[in-house]
Tab-separated table of C-alpha atoms and ligand atoms in Angstrom:
chain	number	residue	atom	x	y	z
G	1	ALA	CA	0.000	0.000	0.000
G	2	SER	CA	1.272	3.511	-0.725
G	3	PRO	CA	1.597	5.800	2.309
G	4	SER	CA	-1.278	7.969	1.048
G	5	SER	CA	-3.936	5.215	0.708
G	6	THR	CA	-5.950	4.496	3.857
G	7	ARG	CA	-4.475	1.607	5.779
G	8	LEU	CA	-6.782	-0.766	7.619
G	9	ASP	CA	-6.016	-2.720	10.766
G	10	LEU	CA	-6.750	-6.451	11.167
G	11	ASP	CA	-10.330	-5.628	12.221
G	12	GLY	CA	-11.002	-3.464	9.159
G	13	ASN	CA	-10.749	-0.103	10.933
G	14	PRO	CA	-8.784	2.770	9.368
G	15	ILE	CA	-5.357	3.326	10.983
G	16	LYS	CA	-4.694	6.918	11.987
G	17	PRO	CA	-1.179	8.283	11.416
G	18	LEU	CA	0.923	8.011	14.570
G	19	THR	CA	3.931	9.830	15.971
G	20	ILE	CA	6.339	7.180	17.228
G	21	CYS	CA	9.176	7.888	19.643
G	22	MET	CA	11.699	5.165	18.752
G	23	ILE	CA	14.574	4.816	21.217
G	24	GLY	CA	17.576	2.947	19.787
G	25	ALA	CA	16.345	3.737	16.252
G	26	GLY	CA	19.912	3.783	14.917
G	27	GLY	CA	20.550	0.100	15.637
G	28	PHE	CA	20.017	-3.038	13.565
G	29	ILE	CA	16.306	-3.559	14.311
G	30	GLY	CA	15.599	0.189	14.534
G	31	SER	CA	17.050	0.839	11.071
G	32	HIS	CA	14.821	-1.797	9.468
G	33	LEU	CA	11.774	-0.598	11.374
G	34	CYS	CA	12.386	3.038	10.346
G	35	GLU	CA	12.803	1.923	6.718
G	36	LYS	CA	9.491	0.026	6.804
G	37	LEU	CA	7.614	2.887	8.488
G	38	MET	CA	8.928	5.429	5.974
G	39	SER	CA	8.343	3.403	2.818
G	40	GLU	CA	5.004	1.760	3.637
G	41	THR	CA	3.117	3.842	6.219
G	42	PRO	CA	2.218	7.469	6.908
G	43	HIS	CA	3.568	7.384	10.494
G	44	LYS	CA	6.101	9.884	11.837
G	45	VAL	CA	9.234	8.811	13.700
G	46	LEU	CA	11.198	10.673	16.358
G	47	ALA	CA	14.380	8.619	16.062
G	48	LEU	CA	16.569	8.671	19.203
G	49	ASP	CA	20.043	7.152	19.386
G	50	VAL	CA	23.678	7.993	20.012
G	51	TYR	CA	24.500	6.879	16.440
G	52	ASN	CA	22.736	7.357	13.105
G	53	ASP	CA	25.045	5.646	10.590
G	54	LYS	CA	22.535	2.845	9.904
G	55	ILE	CA	19.660	5.260	9.167
G	56	LYS	CA	21.624	7.978	7.316
G	57	HIS	CA	20.091	6.796	4.017
G	58	LEU	CA	16.660	7.657	5.463
G	59	LEU	CA	17.680	11.100	6.766
G	60	GLU	CA	19.558	12.471	3.733
G	61	PRO	CA	19.131	14.014	1.214
G	62	GLU	CA	16.165	16.142	2.188
G	63	THR	CA	14.424	15.364	-1.110
G	64	LEU	CA	13.477	11.839	0.019
G	65	PRO	CA	9.749	11.104	-0.383
G	66	TRP	CA	9.283	10.821	3.407
G	67	ASN	CA	11.019	14.139	4.085
G	68	GLY	CA	9.672	15.585	7.320
G	69	ARG	CA	8.341	12.280	8.698
G	70	ILE	CA	11.590	11.198	10.365
G	71	HIS	CA	13.654	13.346	12.724
G	72	PHE	CA	16.860	12.181	14.320
G	73	HIS	CA	17.694	13.278	17.885
G	74	ARG	CA	21.219	12.383	18.960
G	75	LEU	CA	20.955	11.629	22.654
G	76	ASN	CA	22.003	9.183	25.332
G	77	ILE	CA	18.949	8.200	27.377
G	78	LYS	CA	21.189	7.728	30.442
G	79	SER	CA	21.548	11.448	30.876
G	80	ASP	CA	19.403	13.654	28.705
G	81	SER	CA	16.536	15.779	29.932
G	82	ARG	CA	15.043	15.933	26.407
G	83	LEU	CA	13.824	12.330	26.725
G	84	GLU	CA	10.674	13.160	28.691
G	85	GLY	CA	9.627	15.896	26.252
G	86	LEU	CA	10.121	13.625	23.226
G	87	ILE	CA	8.009	10.895	24.845
G	88	LYS	CA	5.293	13.474	25.532
G	89	MET	CA	5.196	14.405	21.827
G	90	ALA	CA	4.504	10.793	20.784
G	91	ASP	CA	1.438	8.537	20.557
G	92	LEU	CA	3.573	5.429	20.952
G	93	VAL	CA	7.025	4.708	22.411
G	94	ILE	CA	9.195	1.830	21.147
G	95	ASN	CA	12.257	1.079	23.266
G	96	LEU	CA	15.055	-0.822	21.511
G	97	ALA	CA	18.026	0.728	23.328
G	98	ALA	CA	20.254	-1.848	25.005
G	99	ILE	CA	23.645	-3.444	25.258
G	100	CYS	CA	22.783	-6.763	23.604
G	101	THR	CA	25.968	-8.523	22.442
G	102	PRO	CA	26.856	-11.661	24.463
G	103	ALA	CA	30.580	-10.755	24.529
G	104	ASP	CA	29.586	-7.867	26.838
G	105	TYR	CA	27.376	-9.791	29.290
G	106	ASN	CA	30.220	-11.487	31.191
G	107	THR	CA	32.937	-8.874	30.573
G	108	ARG	CA	30.880	-5.692	31.203
G	109	PRO	CA	28.117	-6.949	33.488
G	110	LEU	CA	27.614	-3.563	35.174
G	111	ASP	CA	27.119	-1.720	31.867
G	112	THR	CA	24.854	-4.572	30.748
G	113	ILE	CA	22.646	-4.401	33.839
G	114	TYR	CA	22.501	-0.597	33.823
G	115	SER	CA	21.691	-0.476	30.125
G	116	ASN	CA	18.993	-3.136	30.148
G	117	PHE	CA	17.346	-2.271	33.464
G	118	ILE	CA	18.278	1.070	35.047
G	119	ASP	CA	18.368	3.083	31.788
G	120	ALA	CA	15.012	1.662	30.692
G	121	LEU	CA	13.299	2.646	33.978
G	122	PRO	CA	12.628	6.339	33.168
G	123	VAL	CA	11.152	5.314	29.801
G	124	VAL	CA	8.642	3.009	31.504
G	125	LYS	CA	7.930	5.627	34.173
G	126	TYR	CA	7.280	8.487	31.692
G	127	CYS	CA	5.039	6.215	29.589
G	128	SER	CA	3.048	5.193	32.644
G	129	GLU	CA	2.734	8.764	33.978
G	130	THR	CA	1.727	10.297	30.658
G	131	ASN	CA	-0.460	7.383	29.448
G	132	LYS	CA	1.657	6.565	26.419
G	133	ARG	CA	1.546	3.138	24.871
G	134	LEU	CA	4.893	1.292	25.131
G	135	ILE	CA	6.356	-1.480	22.950
G	136	HIS	CA	9.354	-2.741	24.907
G	137	PHE	CA	12.036	-4.960	23.359
G	138	SER	CA	13.037	-7.821	25.623
G	139	THR	CA	14.711	-11.066	24.462
G	140	CYS	CA	14.177	-14.812	24.058
G	141	GLU	CA	17.104	-15.103	26.436
G	142	VAL	CA	14.751	-14.442	29.382
G	143	TYR	CA	13.812	-18.122	29.047
G	144	GLY	CA	17.451	-19.037	29.726
G	145	LYS	CA	18.073	-22.759	29.450
G	146	THR	CA	15.455	-25.365	28.539
G	147	ILE	CA	14.052	-27.751	31.163
G	148	GLY	CA	15.262	-30.568	28.894
G	149	SER	CA	18.893	-29.477	29.267
G	150	PHE	CA	18.818	-30.714	32.880
G	151	LEU	CA	17.702	-34.227	31.884
G	152	PRO	CA	20.285	-37.001	31.411
G	153	LYS	CA	21.875	-36.815	27.924
G	154	ASP	CA	20.224	-40.084	26.830
G	155	SER	CA	16.761	-39.333	28.259
G	156	PRO	CA	14.018	-39.846	25.625
G	157	LEU	CA	12.131	-36.943	27.232
G	158	ARG	CA	14.653	-34.579	25.615
G	159	GLN	CA	12.811	-35.255	22.328
G	160	ASP	CA	9.467	-34.212	23.876
G	161	PRO	CA	8.531	-30.603	22.919
G	162	ALA	CA	7.084	-30.129	26.425
G	163	TYR	CA	10.718	-30.047	27.629
G	164	TYR	CA	12.065	-27.484	25.171
G	165	VAL	CA	9.444	-25.372	23.345
G	166	LEU	CA	9.409	-21.872	24.884
G	167	LYS	CA	5.941	-20.500	25.681
G	168	GLU	CA	5.376	-16.916	26.808
G	169	ASP	CA	2.751	-17.667	29.469
G	170	VAL	CA	3.982	-21.065	30.675
G	171	SER	CA	7.756	-21.600	30.457
G	172	PRO	CA	9.932	-20.743	33.459
G	173	CYS	CA	13.050	-18.534	33.233
G	174	ILE	CA	16.091	-20.701	34.036
G	175	PHE	CA	19.468	-19.003	34.483
G	176	GLY	CA	22.884	-20.180	35.685
G	177	SER	CA	24.607	-19.193	38.930
G	178	ILE	CA	25.679	-15.610	39.710
G	179	GLU	CA	29.333	-16.371	38.815
G	180	LYS	CA	28.073	-17.140	35.314
G	181	GLN	CA	27.788	-13.451	34.501
G	182	ARG	CA	26.434	-14.295	31.048
G	183	TRP	CA	23.003	-14.183	32.685
G	184	SER	CA	23.324	-10.537	33.783
G	185	TYR	CA	21.582	-9.568	30.531
G	186	ALA	CA	18.736	-12.081	30.770
G	187	CYS	CA	18.165	-11.209	34.418
G	188	ALA	CA	18.053	-7.436	33.763
G	189	LYS	CA	15.678	-7.996	30.837
G	190	GLN	CA	13.488	-10.231	32.996
G	191	LEU	CA	13.224	-7.620	35.736
G	192	ILE	CA	12.312	-4.816	33.302
G	193	GLU	CA	9.661	-7.127	31.775
G	194	ARG	CA	8.239	-7.705	35.238
G	195	LEU	CA	8.227	-3.963	35.902
G	196	VAL	CA	6.435	-3.193	32.610
G	197	TYR	CA	3.939	-5.955	33.352
G	198	ALA	CA	3.348	-4.646	36.877
G	199	GLU	CA	2.842	-1.075	35.564
G	200	GLY	CA	0.177	-2.572	33.319
G	201	ALA	CA	-1.462	-4.492	36.154
G	202	GLU	CA	-1.332	-1.771	38.826
G	203	ASN	CA	-1.356	1.492	36.873
G	204	GLY	CA	-2.992	0.591	33.563
G	205	LEU	CA	0.092	1.078	31.327
G	206	GLU	CA	-0.722	-0.063	27.791
G	207	PHE	CA	2.229	-2.254	26.857
G	208	THR	CA	3.487	-4.916	24.471
G	209	ILE	CA	6.657	-6.910	25.159
G	210	VAL	CA	8.614	-8.387	22.239
G	211	ARG	CA	10.941	-11.367	22.680
G	212	PRO	CA	13.082	-11.610	19.515
G	213	PHE	CA	14.543	-15.037	18.694
G	214	ASN	CA	17.800	-14.382	16.754
G	215	TRP	CA	16.631	-11.864	14.137
G	216	ILE	CA	19.338	-11.581	11.493
G	217	GLY	CA	19.982	-9.721	8.245
G	218	PRO	CA	21.858	-6.816	6.652
G	219	ARG	CA	23.287	-4.081	8.950
G	220	MET	CA	23.483	-6.392	11.976
G	221	ASP	CA	26.281	-5.329	14.333
G	222	PHE	CA	29.643	-4.519	12.715
G	223	ILE	CA	32.626	-6.068	10.969
G	224	PRO	CA	35.653	-5.841	13.316
G	225	GLY	CA	38.368	-3.552	11.949
G	226	ILE	CA	36.082	-2.172	9.216
G	227	ASP	CA	33.118	-0.417	10.829
G	228	GLY	CA	33.790	-1.452	14.415
G	229	PRO	CA	36.692	-2.069	16.812
G	230	SER	CA	39.187	-4.681	15.570
G	231	GLU	CA	39.086	-6.485	18.930
G	232	GLY	CA	35.268	-6.297	19.162
G	233	VAL	CA	33.165	-9.480	19.224
G	234	PRO	CA	29.760	-9.028	17.574
G	235	ARG	CA	26.924	-11.612	17.439
G	236	VAL	CA	27.385	-14.834	15.481
G	237	LEU	CA	26.196	-13.595	12.060
G	238	ALA	CA	28.803	-10.815	11.997
G	239	CYS	CA	31.536	-13.042	13.529
G	240	PHE	CA	31.067	-15.685	10.833
G	241	SER	CA	30.675	-13.052	8.072
G	242	ASN	CA	33.957	-11.479	9.174
G	243	ASN	CA	35.725	-14.875	9.049
G	244	LEU	CA	34.306	-15.588	5.579
G	245	LEU	CA	35.247	-12.155	4.222
G	246	ARG	CA	38.816	-12.618	5.473
G	247	GLY	CA	39.076	-16.242	4.321
G	248	GLU	CA	39.636	-17.414	7.919
G	249	PRO	CA	38.166	-20.488	9.604
G	250	LEU	CA	34.894	-19.933	11.477
G	251	LYS	CA	35.278	-20.341	15.239
G	252	LEU	CA	32.921	-22.801	16.923
G	253	VAL	CA	32.500	-22.032	20.600
G	254	ASP	CA	32.470	-25.188	22.764
G	255	GLY	CA	31.960	-27.387	19.697
G	256	GLY	CA	29.121	-25.350	18.150
G	257	GLU	CA	26.533	-27.680	19.681
G	258	SER	CA	24.077	-25.024	20.860
G	259	GLN	CA	20.943	-24.720	18.795
G	260	ARG	CA	19.261	-21.556	17.552
G	261	THR	CA	16.329	-20.660	15.322
G	262	PHE	CA	17.053	-17.720	12.995
G	263	VAL	CA	14.405	-15.439	11.513
G	264	TYR	CA	14.887	-12.971	8.681
G	265	ILE	CA	14.747	-9.381	9.911
G	266	LYS	CA	12.264	-8.423	7.189
G	267	ASP	CA	9.798	-11.112	8.348
G	268	ALA	CA	10.196	-10.050	11.972
G	269	ILE	CA	9.606	-6.372	11.140
G	270	GLU	CA	6.207	-7.351	9.649
G	271	ALA	CA	5.290	-8.664	13.102
G	272	VAL	CA	6.347	-5.399	14.771
G	273	LEU	CA	4.285	-3.372	12.291
G	274	LEU	CA	1.223	-5.501	13.112
G	275	MET	CA	1.776	-4.739	16.809
G	276	ILE	CA	2.116	-1.006	16.098
G	277	GLU	CA	-1.074	-0.868	14.044
G	278	ASN	CA	-3.249	-3.260	16.093
G	279	PRO	CA	-3.019	-1.992	19.673
G	280	ALA	CA	-6.251	-3.679	20.754
G	281	ARG	CA	-4.796	-7.058	19.761
G	282	ALA	CA	-1.253	-6.410	20.976
G	283	ASN	CA	-1.701	-4.611	24.304
G	284	GLY	CA	-1.075	-6.619	27.445
G	285	HIS	CA	0.739	-9.346	25.519
G	286	ILE	CA	4.249	-10.750	25.461
G	287	PHE	CA	5.115	-12.044	21.977
G	288	ASN	CA	7.743	-14.549	20.870
G	289	VAL	CA	8.923	-13.469	17.416
G	290	GLY	CA	11.012	-16.106	15.673
G	291	ASN	CA	10.999	-18.876	13.083
G	292	PRO	CA	10.613	-22.342	14.657
G	293	HIS	CA	11.299	-23.988	11.267
G	294	ASN	CA	14.793	-22.507	10.891
G	295	GLU	CA	16.555	-24.484	13.634
G	296	VAL	CA	20.255	-25.386	13.320
G	297	THR	CA	23.204	-26.049	15.586
G	298	VAL	CA	25.859	-23.343	15.438
G	299	ARG	CA	28.064	-25.871	13.605
G	300	GLN	CA	25.355	-26.384	10.961
G	301	LEU	CA	24.967	-22.609	10.667
G	302	ALA	CA	28.713	-22.306	10.001
G	303	GLU	CA	28.609	-25.036	7.350
G	304	MET	CA	25.627	-23.443	5.625
G	305	MET	CA	27.204	-19.968	5.677
G	306	ILE	CA	30.407	-21.364	4.129
G	307	GLN	CA	28.392	-22.863	1.247
G	308	VAL	CA	26.234	-19.787	0.717
G	309	TYR	CA	29.216	-17.422	0.851
G	310	SER	CA	31.094	-19.458	-1.708
G	311	LYS	CA	28.050	-19.204	-3.996
G	312	VAL	CA	27.551	-15.435	-3.647
G	313	SER	CA	31.260	-14.464	-3.744
G	314	GLY	CA	32.420	-16.958	-6.361
G	315	ASP	CA	35.381	-17.793	-4.043
G	316	GLN	CA	36.421	-21.351	-3.199
G	317	PRO	CA	35.673	-22.249	0.433
G	318	PRO	CA	38.853	-22.220	2.595
G	319	GLU	CA	40.553	-25.574	3.279
G	320	THR	CA	40.171	-25.389	7.029
G	321	SER	CA	36.646	-24.136	7.274
G	322	THR	CA	35.966	-24.298	11.027
G	323	ILE	CA	37.990	-24.533	14.229
G	324	ASP	CA	36.901	-25.289	17.779
G	325	VAL	CA	37.559	-22.754	20.532
G	326	SER	CA	36.623	-22.923	24.196
G	327	SER	CA	34.127	-20.380	25.479
G	328	LYS	CA	36.702	-19.247	28.048
G	329	GLU	CA	39.180	-18.460	25.286
G	330	PHE	CA	36.562	-16.784	23.088
G	331	TYR	CA	34.408	-14.908	25.607
G	332	GLY	CA	36.395	-15.105	28.865
G	333	GLU	CA	35.384	-16.161	32.377
G	334	GLY	CA	31.695	-16.342	33.261
G	335	TYR	CA	30.320	-17.265	29.830
G	336	ASP	CA	27.467	-19.744	29.662
G	337	ASP	CA	25.010	-20.550	26.879
G	338	SER	CA	21.359	-21.094	26.025
G	339	ASP	CA	21.138	-24.667	24.746
G	340	LYS	CA	18.110	-24.444	22.458
G	341	ARG	CA	15.511	-21.838	21.496
G	342	ILE	CA	12.306	-22.877	19.764
G	343	PRO	CA	9.554	-20.246	19.992
G	344	ASP	CA	5.980	-21.322	20.543
G	345	MET	CA	3.946	-19.342	18.008
G	346	THR	CA	0.425	-19.774	19.397
G	347	ILE	CA	-0.027	-16.294	20.872
G	348	ILE	CA	1.331	-14.291	17.936
G	349	ASN	CA	-0.645	-16.461	15.507
G	350	GLN	CA	-3.836	-16.015	17.460
G	351	GLN	CA	-3.537	-12.272	18.101
G	352	LEU	CA	-1.872	-11.028	14.911
G	353	GLY	CA	-2.035	-13.899	12.402
G	354	TRP	CA	1.715	-13.526	11.818
G	355	ASN	CA	3.983	-16.248	10.445
G	356	PRO	CA	7.585	-16.020	9.217
G	357	LYS	CA	8.146	-16.804	5.518
G	358	THR	CA	11.866	-16.934	4.731
G	359	SER	CA	13.928	-20.135	4.897
G	360	LEU	CA	17.362	-20.098	6.487
G	361	TRP	CA	19.068	-20.675	3.146
G	362	ASP	CA	17.238	-17.770	1.490
G	363	LEU	CA	17.851	-15.347	4.337
G	364	LEU	CA	21.550	-16.244	4.426
G	365	GLU	CA	21.776	-15.786	0.677
G	366	SER	CA	20.371	-12.262	0.742
G	367	THR	CA	22.317	-11.326	3.882
G	368	LEU	CA	25.676	-12.651	2.670
G	369	THR	CA	25.146	-10.996	-0.716
G	370	TYR	CA	24.806	-7.737	1.224
G	371	GLN	CA	27.886	-8.483	3.379
G	372	HIS	CA	29.979	-9.294	0.307
G	373	ARG	CA	28.825	-6.173	-1.582
G	374	THR	CA	29.331	-3.913	1.432
G	375	TYR	CA	32.610	-5.185	2.870
G	376	ALA	CA	34.655	-7.345	0.472
G	377	GLU	CA	36.591	-4.435	-1.081
G	378	ALA	CA	37.293	-2.742	2.265
G	379	ILE	CA	38.592	-6.029	3.719
G	380	LYS	CA	40.909	-6.571	0.733
G	381	LYS	CA	42.432	-3.116	1.311
G	382	VAL	CA	42.960	-3.756	5.036
G	383	ILE	CA	44.546	-7.151	4.371
G	384	ALA	CA	46.860	-5.655	1.713
G	385	GLN	CA	48.194	-3.017	4.157
G	386	PRO	CA	51.493	-3.838	5.914
G	387	ILE	CA	50.952	-4.216	9.669
G	388	ALA	CA	52.206	-1.104	11.523
G	389	SER	CA	55.170	-1.958	13.738
B	1	NAD	P1	21.579	-2.830	18.313
B	1	NAD	O1	22.719	-2.803	19.254
B	1	NAD	O2	21.866	-2.833	16.865
B	1	NAD	O3	20.626	-1.587	18.614
B	1	NAD	C1	20.494	-0.966	19.862
B	1	NAD	C2	20.609	0.544	19.647
B	1	NAD	O4	20.368	1.203	20.902
B	1	NAD	C3	22.019	0.958	19.180
B	1	NAD	O5	21.939	1.737	18.005
B	1	NAD	C4	22.553	1.793	20.351
B	1	NAD	O6	23.372	2.882	19.950
B	1	NAD	C5	21.260	2.292	21.004
B	1	NAD	N1	21.454	2.625	22.408
B	1	NAD	C6	21.976	1.818	23.384
B	1	NAD	N2	22.040	2.487	24.544
B	1	NAD	C7	21.579	3.738	24.310
B	1	NAD	C8	21.418	4.884	25.130
B	1	NAD	N3	21.789	4.882	26.409
B	1	NAD	N4	20.902	5.997	24.573
B	1	NAD	C9	20.553	6.022	23.258
B	1	NAD	N5	20.678	4.965	22.434
B	1	NAD	C10	21.198	3.837	22.955
B	1	NAD	O7	20.675	-4.093	18.708
B	1	NAD	P2	19.363	-4.702	17.982
B	1	NAD	O8	19.695	-6.046	17.505
B	1	NAD	O9	18.767	-3.708	17.054
B	1	NAD	O10	18.423	-4.906	19.258
B	1	NAD	C11	17.404	-4.004	19.649
B	1	NAD	C12	16.676	-4.553	20.873
B	1	NAD	O11	16.175	-5.862	20.616
B	1	NAD	C13	17.542	-4.672	22.128
B	1	NAD	O12	16.781	-4.298	23.249
B	1	NAD	C14	17.884	-6.138	22.201
B	1	NAD	O13	18.110	-6.562	23.535
B	1	NAD	C15	16.642	-6.778	21.599
B	1	NAD	N6	16.962	-8.089	21.006
B	1	NAD	C16	17.440	-8.228	19.730
B	1	NAD	C17	17.699	-9.481	19.221
B	1	NAD	C18	18.128	-9.723	17.803
B	1	NAD	O14	17.980	-10.845	17.348
B	1	NAD	N7	18.637	-8.765	17.053
B	1	NAD	C19	17.528	-10.617	20.018
B	1	NAD	C20	17.083	-10.448	21.323
B	1	NAD	C21	16.789	-9.180	21.789
B	2	UDP	N1	29.202	-18.391	18.484
B	2	UDP	C1	30.227	-19.161	17.892
B	2	UDP	N2	31.221	-18.511	17.207
B	2	UDP	C2	31.266	-17.165	17.049
B	2	UDP	C3	30.214	-16.393	17.643
B	2	UDP	C4	29.214	-17.041	18.348
B	2	UDP	O1	30.252	-20.389	18.005
B	2	UDP	O2	32.193	-16.664	16.393
B	2	UDP	C5	28.080	-19.086	19.185
B	2	UDP	C6	27.750	-18.621	20.592
B	2	UDP	O3	28.550	-19.289	21.548
B	2	UDP	C7	26.281	-19.007	20.704
B	2	UDP	C8	25.746	-18.803	19.283
B	2	UDP	O4	26.905	-18.801	18.442
B	2	UDP	O5	26.166	-20.386	21.039
B	2	UDP	C9	24.936	-17.539	19.060
B	2	UDP	O6	25.657	-16.433	19.517
B	2	UDP	P1	25.180	-14.916	19.360
B	2	UDP	O7	26.335	-14.065	19.776
B	2	UDP	O8	24.620	-14.648	18.024
B	2	UDP	O9	24.022	-14.674	20.436
B	2	UDP	P2	22.999	-15.542	21.290
B	2	UDP	O10	22.127	-16.303	20.339
B	2	UDP	O11	23.795	-16.451	22.176
B	2	UDP	O12	22.249	-14.521	22.053
């Protein structure tokens, strides 16, 4: 639909144009959400972030068709008095801001806890006080480990979905001990979810909580040494992309046995748009957003990415394609892992009729085509440079 034609919600009612205060709009998910809102809806976005590199193409030049519907405000929500005023100007607040890379959870636990809990508190408070609807981004990691992971390795019950499928309103949240600082993130996210939920129950806050299950696609994180720190450790898609671009073996942490389900960012953004435009169906709910059909072990992901990258780049796969590393070596002390993450889709199906469409192969093909086009030349130049002594 073009932005000018009247858009209808799932119940056939016209959707009125909204002003959305999007916090963390300059990140991976924010950039895709801004793109969708600009190209397909009439909504306005107040885009808040400390960075805007990933949404620059939406802000400049001023002749873009959506000129005037997106405004960037460079601010750090930790310490900026403009936040309250920007929330007041909006009909809806979407909070994406967070430290959300696992390499930080055990090495910078204080920053992780402050970012995911303390810094989100004023946002929840202002929304509650000024009766603004809030869509808060949590994580599938709040589920922690599956119940099945505590069963003996050979137990047939491990094959029973009752022991591993993650359901919003039923599954417990199972984290490791305090020394396993990996769980600082999940724990902070769980507490902010509980606070949002309690604001809804006690003070009538209209809220929706989103639990993303490994959304991946173009613009995710950074490539170390190119558009991010050379010692930085991004999430797995960018780690493996970086290895492929440099012709290095892909590193499998603790054997690459953990399982994940990956969903294409463009599918997931459709779900977020349905939440934005169907408040009556989305308010008061926690939604899993993932693709239960795209499950692989990390080792299988690596093997698939090697094949896909060879296809899109035309390069031969490297001889040694993967190597094993211990989590202690790769992430340091205090790392731990989620064993398996399959989202139950009942609630999102029922409320919003949403289903993911893109297979893992297809989403890797479009994402690695983007990575190759964006970074291959820059990497060649860096590799060709003599190392400074
Ligand atoms: P991202 O790091 O790309 O985006 C987060 C953005 O928030 C960044 O642009 C960052 O600059 C901004 N930000 C952080 N702290 C800020 C502050 N104090 N003030 C202003 N801006 C600040 O991450 P993403 O993948 O887009 O994730 C967005 C949200 O979704 C996060 O809350 C994350 O926990 C959640 N999430 C994402 C995934 C996924 O699969 N991508 C999975 C689970 C949860
Ligand atoms: N991982 C890996 N090699 C890497 C990066 C990550 O084996 O170079 C593993 C990591 O240990 C985890 C999985 O890949 O089991 C997914 O990691 P990611 O950082 O994407 O985030 P998570 O899904 O754990 O939140």
